[in-house]
Amino acid sequence: ASLALLAFRHDIHPWILTASVLFFVVALAVPAVVILASLYGGERIPDVLKRRFPIPVMEDALGKVSARVIFDPLVLAQVTLLQGAVFLLDAATLWAMLLAVGQKAAFLEALPSFVVASMVATIGVVPLGLGTFETTCVVLLRSLKIPFEAALAATLLLRGLTLWLPMLPGMWLARKELSRDPAPLSKG
């Protein structure tokens, strides 16, 4: 859908199409490996996939979840809708940041910029997509005729609100948990 919006508003560059295809392949490969691991326990998974994915970790995680839950269409629909809502709300935050810096922009300009930037950050090797997300988002906003200064300011404000600000309570909670005395081991 984001590619269609970009095509409608502006021409699609080859790098956008390449990143989208790569993301699509990864987005299909990961669930396929999870399903294979849950169904066959890793024995029948090709060696190339075993080298790329942490199969024992997946098997351990899946062993704690009922197969009925993993393949339940209602659960899959709910997860898909919730993830879609997260994307829409994050794109709305980018749109609000554009408006906050004084740039008139349409939501349909912020949405594909955010979605494609998220895809590039996901398939990239940089932790948290630092730099890759921001660069992609700014370049896409620029291709949609948003001035560089507004695109950069809005993108950095977005990342501050959606990535860095939520880390503060997380770090506080992690520090609190790590400072606790470990429970004494009972002798049995």
XYZ file of C-alpha atoms in Angstrom:
188
model
C 0.000 0.000 0.000
C 2.858 2.367 0.796
C 4.424 1.694 -2.590
C 1.115 2.506 -4.263
C 0.911 5.786 -2.320
C 4.462 6.651 -3.312
C 3.747 5.791 -6.942
C 0.636 7.973 -6.846
C 2.455 10.951 -5.294
C 5.841 10.541 -6.970
C 7.915 8.124 -9.007
C 9.317 5.102 -7.181
C 13.093 4.933 -7.128
C 14.783 1.545 -7.750
C 16.281 1.494 -4.240
C 12.802 1.807 -2.717
C 11.576 -1.118 -4.786
C 14.678 -3.181 -3.927
C 14.286 -2.527 -0.190
C 10.583 -3.380 -0.378
C 11.206 -6.679 -2.173
C 13.964 -7.593 0.304
C 11.688 -6.769 3.229
C 8.907 -8.871 1.679
C 11.268 -11.850 1.344
C 12.451 -11.504 4.959
C 8.869 -11.002 6.158
C 7.914 -14.305 4.532
C 11.064 -16.217 5.509
C 10.908 -15.568 9.252
C 7.342 -16.851 9.785
C 8.075 -19.787 7.459
C 11.051 -20.804 9.600
C 8.976 -20.416 12.774
C 6.208 -22.585 11.319
C 8.700 -25.223 10.127
C 10.386 -25.245 13.539
C 7.057 -25.660 15.316
C 5.843 -28.409 12.995
C 9.024 -30.409 12.477
C 11.222 -29.462 15.412
C 14.216 -28.403 13.323
C 15.115 -31.773 11.772
C 13.579 -31.044 8.395
C 14.634 -27.404 8.191
C 17.238 -26.792 5.452
C 20.799 -26.178 6.674
C 20.937 -22.737 5.052
C 18.020 -21.633 7.246
C 19.566 -23.219 10.347
C 22.676 -21.092 9.826
C 20.638 -17.895 9.385
C 18.072 -18.293 12.158
C 18.457 -19.311 15.834
C 16.380 -22.505 15.499
C 17.013 -23.804 19.085
C 15.883 -20.468 20.539
C 12.755 -20.543 18.378
C 12.022 -24.139 19.347
C 12.358 -23.257 23.030
C 10.056 -20.243 22.681
C 7.513 -22.150 20.618
C 7.578 -25.049 23.066
C 6.018 -22.745 25.645
C 3.148 -21.717 23.349
C 0.289 -23.894 22.231
C 0.269 -24.598 18.475
C -3.437 -23.819 18.591
C -2.632 -20.245 19.622
C 0.101 -19.799 16.998
C -2.164 -20.827 14.121
C -5.428 -19.366 15.445
C -6.882 -17.095 12.713
C -8.489 -14.818 15.305
C -5.183 -14.280 17.119
C -3.397 -13.666 13.801
C -6.074 -11.149 12.764
C -5.854 -9.333 16.112
C -2.056 -9.164 15.976
C -2.181 -7.901 12.387
C -4.738 -5.216 13.240
C -2.791 -4.079 16.301
C 0.482 -3.905 14.359
C -1.296 -1.958 11.615
C -2.633 0.440 14.240
C 0.898 0.968 15.574
C 2.098 1.866 12.062
C -0.816 4.252 11.532
C -0.282 5.943 14.897
C 3.468 6.286 14.322
C 2.815 7.736 10.856
C 0.292 10.115 12.440
C 3.014 11.152 14.898
C 5.350 11.900 11.974
C 2.566 13.900 10.330
C 1.977 15.821 13.586
C 5.713 16.545 13.827
C 5.681 17.907 10.265
C 2.780 20.172 11.203
C 4.532 21.140 14.455
C 7.586 22.410 12.578
C 5.310 24.498 10.351
C 5.253 22.265 7.284
C 1.895 21.708 5.629
C 1.827 18.066 4.646
C -0.749 15.403 3.992
C -1.031 12.261 6.093
C -0.617 10.307 2.846
C 2.879 11.786 2.552
C 3.888 10.840 6.078
C 2.482 7.290 5.941
C 4.570 5.814 3.090
C 7.672 7.658 4.292
C 7.319 6.125 7.748
C 6.445 2.621 6.513
C 9.297 2.370 3.998
C 11.763 3.844 6.524
C 10.617 1.204 9.035
C 11.142 -1.534 6.450
C 14.670 -0.312 5.695
C 15.466 -0.116 9.420
C 14.111 -3.644 9.928
C 16.208 -5.289 7.213
C 19.309 -3.245 8.011
C 22.165 -4.470 10.173
C 22.319 -1.363 12.361
C 20.726 -1.834 15.804
C 17.421 0.017 16.172
C 17.822 1.215 12.590
C 19.848 4.183 13.848
C 20.657 6.352 10.886
C 19.015 4.090 8.320
C 15.503 4.973 9.451
C 16.219 8.681 9.640
C 17.988 8.813 6.274
C 15.268 6.875 4.488
C 12.471 8.896 6.047
C 14.090 12.233 5.179
C 14.900 11.145 1.608
C 11.339 9.951 1.032
C 9.843 13.107 2.499
C 12.170 15.120 0.244
C 11.012 13.105 -2.782
C 7.473 14.132 -1.828
C 8.504 17.812 -1.979
C 8.860 18.351 1.779
C 11.764 20.774 2.455
C 14.895 19.145 3.883
C 14.875 21.146 7.118
C 11.268 20.258 7.935
C 11.774 16.603 6.975
C 14.875 16.267 9.155
C 13.376 18.112 12.134
C 10.135 16.110 12.013
C 11.995 12.806 11.659
C 14.299 13.552 14.593
C 11.355 14.652 16.736
C 9.538 11.438 15.811
C 12.524 9.298 16.787
C 12.897 11.213 20.033
C 9.261 10.573 20.936
C 8.950 6.981 19.705
C 12.425 5.537 20.342
C 14.453 7.493 22.876
C 11.777 8.808 25.260
C 10.275 5.328 25.913
C 13.765 4.064 26.780
C 13.887 6.199 29.925
C 11.277 4.227 31.906
C 12.692 1.021 30.445
C 16.179 1.822 31.696
C 14.780 2.819 35.090
C 12.848 -0.460 35.378
C 15.843 -2.512 34.212
C 18.101 -0.802 36.734
C 15.546 -1.434 39.474
C 15.318 -5.131 38.556
C 19.092 -5.549 38.350
C 19.636 -3.901 41.739
C 17.388 -6.383 43.530
C 19.017 -9.040 45.656
C 18.695 -12.390 43.953
C 16.289 -14.730 45.690
C 18.171 -17.100 47.979
C 18.422 -20.613 46.621
C 16.488 -23.070 48.701
C 18.289 -26.190 49.777
C 16.424 -29.232 48.693
